[in-house]
Amino acid sequence: MKLPAKATIYEVGPRDGLQNEARQVPTADKIRFIDNLVKAGIKDIEITSFVSPKWIPQLADAAEVARGVARPAGVRMSALVPNRRGLDTALAAGMKEIAVFLSASETHNKKNVNKSIAETLTAFQDVIPHALAAKVSVRAYVSTVYGCPYEGDVDPAKALELVSKLVDQGVYQVSLGDTIGVANPRQVEDVLSRVIAQHPPEVIAMHFHDTQGTALANVLTGLTMGITTIDAAAGGLGGCPYAPGASGNLATEDVVAMLHSMGVDTGIDLDKLTDASRVAATYVGHELPSKYLKAHLGKQSRARRRSELDG
Ligand code: HMG
Ligand code: MG
């Protein structure tokens, strides 16, 4: 199997993860969570969203989080921005990277940002050039690439069309989202091969939610095609409040464990990462779905029981 020597993990837990939690996680815990991810060696972290607090109350403290986090050299921190107002707040809070977002299906786009796809692309013209002029890097997401919670099947040609438009607007990378976690490896190969026929693979990132347990298989498909940036959320936190049925993102420790066991380097300390997820579960107040985390906690509690018996 042809695999890259290295892969980049783009951690989205503090944003995609926490935006979907019933519990309002205190700002200080969000900052501790991000800090723990940095200590685990993650170099790209999406820390929050500068969206309307009426739409996503969970991330209403975006500016406080952005101002409160330590930003060690070599770590890139990003935030979701839907419009000019979000950009201005993000810039004032010291963000050096932002991500814009739209969907490959009209109905999800409308439910998520209250605009058509065409209106959203037009609105980006009031965001992306200003960000670039302020020397802020811009990433983009295309959601519902592999299926829409409202429309079902999505035309596989839509991803390429939107990637090309976004690259023309100046984004450095487009993350292709399986927002509701319905993609399968054959579909991933179909969509990605169309896109990399026209764009270098480093322009693309993979963003899989793991609703049906296919996220790792989908990542492996993209890796063998030369795509090396993988979005993931610690513990498998996550979901989109405007995508009914969307469950957690691919868990960072699950994908890092698979990559390391295949000899693909990520620069991440898996033990520290797993511990960051264990602590994050206490912030959100429930178990997290990551398989690696569950296995790790099981091992720890068996070892504790054994030493109690021995003692
Ligand atoms: P709207 O209601 O059409 O716009 O929302 P509006 O301009 O009328 O604003 C509504 C209210 O929000 C106003 O307040 C604005 O001032 C305020 P009011 O006057 O009623 O008091 N507002 C803002 N406040 C703070 N920051 C802002 C901002 N903008 C407006 N930036 C809007 C349009 C885009 C704002 C709204 O639809 C929105 O915020 N949507 C965000 C939805 C969202 O974050 N969804 C989840 C992220 S996408 C995702 O999860 C998928 C992804 O992970 C990839 C994948 O999985 O595929 C990325
Ligand atoms: Mg997502």
XYZ file of C-alpha atoms and ligand atoms in Angstrom:
370
model
C 0.000 0.000 0.000
C 1.377 3.426 -0.951
C 1.187 5.785 2.038
C 2.778 9.154 2.806
C 5.589 9.319 5.399
C 3.783 12.126 7.240
C 0.244 13.393 7.717
C -1.102 16.605 9.219
C -3.872 16.469 11.785
C -6.130 19.525 11.772
C -7.815 19.391 15.171
C -11.403 20.686 15.179
C -12.580 19.448 18.598
C -12.758 22.858 20.307
C -14.961 24.129 17.443
C -16.794 21.318 15.635
C -16.834 19.310 18.858
C -18.044 21.884 21.343
C -20.545 23.595 18.983
C -22.800 20.567 19.341
C -22.711 20.043 23.104
C -25.823 20.478 25.213
C -23.711 21.755 28.105
C -22.170 25.222 27.937
C -18.484 24.470 28.533
C -16.900 27.265 30.606
C -14.369 29.435 28.754
C -11.556 28.414 31.119
C -12.173 24.714 30.335
C -12.144 25.421 26.579
C -8.789 27.138 27.016
C -7.445 24.203 29.090
C -8.671 21.801 26.390
C -6.805 23.736 23.664
C -3.722 23.934 25.892
C -3.750 20.159 26.394
C -4.011 19.627 22.616
C -1.005 21.902 22.092
C 0.940 19.959 24.744
C 0.119 16.762 22.835
C 1.970 18.218 19.831
C -0.952 19.251 17.622
C 0.128 22.109 15.374
C -3.187 23.066 13.693
C -6.212 23.722 15.892
C -9.579 25.278 15.116
C -10.319 26.896 18.431
C -13.799 28.456 18.051
C -16.322 30.162 15.712
C -17.088 33.847 15.272
C -20.664 33.102 14.211
C -23.944 34.476 15.539
C -24.426 33.511 19.212
C -28.126 33.183 18.407
C -27.253 30.339 16.044
C -24.429 28.729 18.039
C -24.700 29.799 21.697
C -22.111 27.183 22.704
C -19.353 29.316 21.142
C -20.615 32.754 22.185
C -17.337 33.274 24.081
C -15.221 33.098 20.878
C -13.348 36.359 21.534
C -12.566 35.378 25.148
C -11.245 32.000 24.021
C -9.143 33.572 21.257
C -7.714 36.135 23.651
C -7.196 33.625 26.458
C -5.243 30.884 24.678
C -1.466 30.778 24.717
C -0.137 30.711 21.156
C 3.251 29.025 21.107
C 5.384 29.527 17.989
C 4.728 26.899 15.352
C 1.104 26.285 16.365
C -1.547 27.604 13.968
C -4.902 28.467 15.471
C -7.942 29.079 13.324
C -11.611 29.985 13.772
C -14.759 29.716 11.689
C -16.009 33.025 10.256
C -19.335 33.366 8.390
C -19.301 37.053 7.416
C -17.495 40.387 7.672
C -18.671 40.964 11.205
C -17.179 37.617 12.254
C -13.922 38.485 10.503
C -13.650 41.862 12.214
C -14.226 40.294 15.641
C -11.736 37.519 14.866
C -9.067 40.009 13.774
C -9.630 42.130 16.884
C -9.182 38.980 18.997
C -5.820 38.291 17.346
C -6.692 35.426 14.964
C -4.095 34.803 12.256
C -6.108 32.185 10.390
C -9.818 31.879 9.647
C -12.052 29.382 7.857
C -15.072 30.247 5.730
C -17.731 27.621 5.080
C -20.528 26.694 2.724
C -22.319 23.530 1.643
C -22.465 21.504 -1.557
C -26.270 21.231 -1.149
C -28.619 24.238 -1.210
C -30.916 23.182 1.628
C -28.109 22.559 4.140
C -26.463 25.829 3.138
C -29.713 27.724 3.708
C -30.327 26.060 7.089
C -26.712 26.645 8.170
C -26.068 30.229 7.068
C -29.464 31.472 5.842
C -28.229 32.099 2.304
C -28.080 30.317 -1.048
C -24.729 28.890 -2.149
C -24.330 31.704 -4.709
C -25.110 34.373 -2.079
C -22.599 32.764 0.290
C -19.841 32.854 -2.351
C -20.660 36.529 -2.955
C -20.557 37.231 0.789
C -17.045 35.683 0.918
C -15.878 38.560 -1.308
C -16.431 40.801 1.696
C -14.381 38.465 3.930
C -11.516 36.726 2.114
C -9.782 39.762 0.508
C -9.872 41.668 3.829
C -8.450 38.684 5.690
C -5.656 38.262 3.138
C -4.899 41.996 3.244
C -4.503 41.639 7.030
C -2.060 38.742 6.387
C -4.527 36.226 7.802
C -4.601 32.815 6.070
C -7.959 31.585 4.877
C -9.119 27.997 4.793
C -12.550 26.881 3.559
C -14.985 24.064 4.178
C -17.382 22.538 1.720
C -19.975 20.645 3.779
C -22.398 17.885 2.719
C -20.058 16.794 -0.102
C -21.068 13.148 0.255
C -24.697 13.512 1.286
C -27.156 16.070 2.645
C -29.481 15.545 5.616
C -32.270 17.297 3.705
C -31.648 16.449 0.034
C -29.990 13.016 0.246
C -27.549 12.369 -2.613
C -25.272 15.208 -3.678
C -23.806 15.561 -7.170
C -20.142 14.395 -6.910
C -19.159 17.147 -9.385
C -20.220 19.851 -6.910
C -17.069 19.512 -4.753
C -14.712 20.269 -7.665
C -16.844 23.224 -8.795
C -16.773 24.790 -5.312
C -13.096 23.993 -4.627
C -12.170 25.799 -7.864
C -14.270 28.855 -6.937
C -12.827 28.972 -3.414
C -9.223 28.612 -4.605
C -9.876 31.430 -7.101
C -11.006 33.565 -4.148
C -7.649 32.942 -2.398
C -8.170 30.176 0.165
C -5.075 28.038 0.770
C -6.945 24.804 1.475
C -10.456 23.408 1.150
C -11.671 20.796 3.588
C -14.260 18.497 2.042
C -16.844 17.632 4.670
C -18.875 14.489 5.138
C -21.079 16.467 7.503
C -23.448 13.639 8.395
C -21.003 10.753 8.087
C -22.514 8.833 5.182
C -19.528 8.583 2.817
C -17.989 5.285 1.769
C -14.476 4.739 0.347
C -15.645 4.271 -3.243
C -17.542 7.573 -3.125
C -14.515 9.278 -1.540
C -12.283 8.019 -4.346
C -14.784 9.286 -6.933
C -15.025 12.801 -5.453
C -11.324 13.187 -4.578
C -10.056 11.924 -7.928
C -12.144 14.574 -9.711
C -10.717 17.276 -7.434
C -7.049 16.230 -7.563
C -7.222 15.966 -11.350
C -7.446 19.792 -11.254
C -5.795 20.805 -7.956
C -2.644 19.771 -6.054
C -3.492 17.314 -3.246
C -2.190 19.690 -0.542
C -5.063 22.049 -1.397
C -7.487 19.421 -0.078
C -8.235 18.254 3.461
C -10.521 15.402 4.499
C -13.252 16.015 7.098
C -15.235 12.942 8.043
C -17.880 12.503 10.678
C -18.037 8.918 11.910
C -21.792 8.286 12.099
C -21.623 4.905 10.386
C -18.079 3.914 11.366
C -16.618 4.517 7.887
C -14.411 7.533 8.681
C -11.105 5.633 9.041
C -11.717 3.680 5.828
C -12.466 6.966 4.069
C -9.278 8.572 5.427
C -7.226 5.610 4.261
C -8.697 5.989 0.769
C -7.690 9.668 0.632
C -4.209 8.943 2.046
C -3.480 6.422 -0.699
C -4.440 9.155 -3.191
C -1.868 11.566 -1.703
C -4.128 13.695 0.494
C -2.355 14.193 3.806
C -4.400 16.708 5.826
C -6.997 15.086 8.056
C -9.524 16.961 10.200
C -10.383 15.186 13.434
C -11.788 15.970 16.882
C -10.296 14.753 20.159
C -12.414 11.988 21.644
C -14.697 12.011 18.586
C -16.556 15.082 19.849
C -18.773 16.828 17.395
C -21.598 17.327 14.981
C -23.379 20.144 13.202
C -26.519 21.527 14.905
C -27.928 22.254 11.427
C -27.401 18.676 10.208
C -29.841 16.349 11.964
C -28.290 12.930 12.511
C -24.706 14.187 12.279
C -22.659 12.505 14.960
C -19.128 13.061 16.144
C -16.109 13.771 14.017
C -13.524 11.117 13.373
C -11.712 10.842 16.743
C -8.198 12.282 16.633
C -6.682 9.496 18.744
C -8.321 6.825 16.562
C -6.780 8.214 13.385
C -3.422 9.032 15.023
C -3.212 5.477 16.439
C -3.925 4.005 12.998
C -1.401 6.300 11.281
C 1.372 5.618 13.803
C 0.811 1.863 13.642
C 1.248 2.073 9.847
C 4.455 4.123 10.187
C 2.887 7.452 9.145
C 4.262 10.226 11.356
C 2.020 12.973 12.785
C 4.353 14.540 15.369
C 1.651 13.939 18.002
C 2.169 12.277 21.392
C -0.673 9.734 21.448
C -0.651 9.298 25.254
C -0.923 13.046 25.877
C -3.631 13.350 23.226
C -5.644 10.528 24.792
C -5.310 12.218 28.145
C -6.554 15.513 26.641
C -9.666 13.639 25.443
C -10.165 11.951 28.814
C -10.155 15.379 30.478
C -12.389 16.887 27.749
C -15.015 14.243 28.559
C -15.229 15.707 32.080
C -15.835 19.190 30.591
C -18.749 18.040 28.439
C -20.068 15.667 31.100
C -20.413 12.470 29.090
C -18.399 9.606 27.636
C -16.774 10.291 24.278
C -17.144 7.863 21.369
C -13.434 7.376 20.494
C -12.614 3.677 20.319
C -8.941 4.207 21.190
C -9.916 6.290 24.234
C -12.369 3.617 25.443
C -9.763 0.876 25.038
C -7.175 2.997 26.856
C -9.513 3.781 29.786
C -10.485 0.094 29.977
C -6.821 -0.902 30.167
C -6.168 1.676 32.906
C -9.090 0.541 35.039
C -8.097 -3.141 34.652
C -4.546 -2.250 35.742
C -5.927 -0.301 38.740
C -8.091 -3.254 39.786
C -5.142 -5.621 39.446
C -2.902 -3.453 41.622
C -5.684 -3.111 44.253
C -5.978 -6.919 44.335
C -2.180 -7.284 44.540
C -1.978 -4.562 47.234
P -28.786 35.665 9.788
O -29.808 35.548 10.881
O -29.225 35.421 8.400
O -27.993 37.027 9.751
O -27.571 34.705 10.161
P -28.183 38.413 10.366
O -27.141 39.253 9.701
O -29.626 38.828 10.288
O -27.785 38.224 11.924
C -28.569 37.623 12.915
C -28.094 38.083 14.279
O -26.774 37.590 14.512
C -27.976 39.587 14.387
O -28.203 39.921 15.741
C -26.553 39.859 14.017
O -26.056 41.053 14.581
C -25.846 38.669 14.620
P -29.529 40.767 16.164
O -29.490 41.987 15.323
O -30.674 39.857 15.817
O -29.324 40.995 17.626
N -24.632 38.277 13.897
C -23.481 38.012 14.500
N -23.099 38.016 15.778
C -21.830 37.666 16.050
N -20.933 37.293 15.093
C -21.287 37.278 13.800
C -22.599 37.647 13.457
N -23.256 37.710 12.294
C -24.502 38.109 12.572
N -20.389 36.900 12.886
C -25.296 33.904 10.035
C -26.469 34.513 9.275
C -24.296 33.444 9.009
C -24.694 34.951 10.942
C -25.840 32.714 10.876
O -26.544 31.881 10.013
C -24.756 31.924 11.539
O -24.076 32.399 12.424
N -24.595 30.647 11.141
C -23.551 29.790 11.684
C -23.996 28.373 11.704
C -22.871 27.481 12.173
O -21.925 27.902 12.810
N -22.989 26.162 11.848
C -22.060 25.168 12.257
C -20.732 25.268 11.545
S -20.692 24.511 9.939
C -20.277 22.874 10.264
O -20.313 22.454 11.386
C -19.804 21.994 9.151
C -18.275 21.818 9.136
O -17.812 21.248 10.342
C -17.845 20.942 7.955
C -18.611 19.609 7.873
O -18.776 18.891 8.870
O -18.960 19.281 6.734
C -17.562 23.171 8.958
Mg -17.866 19.086 10.783
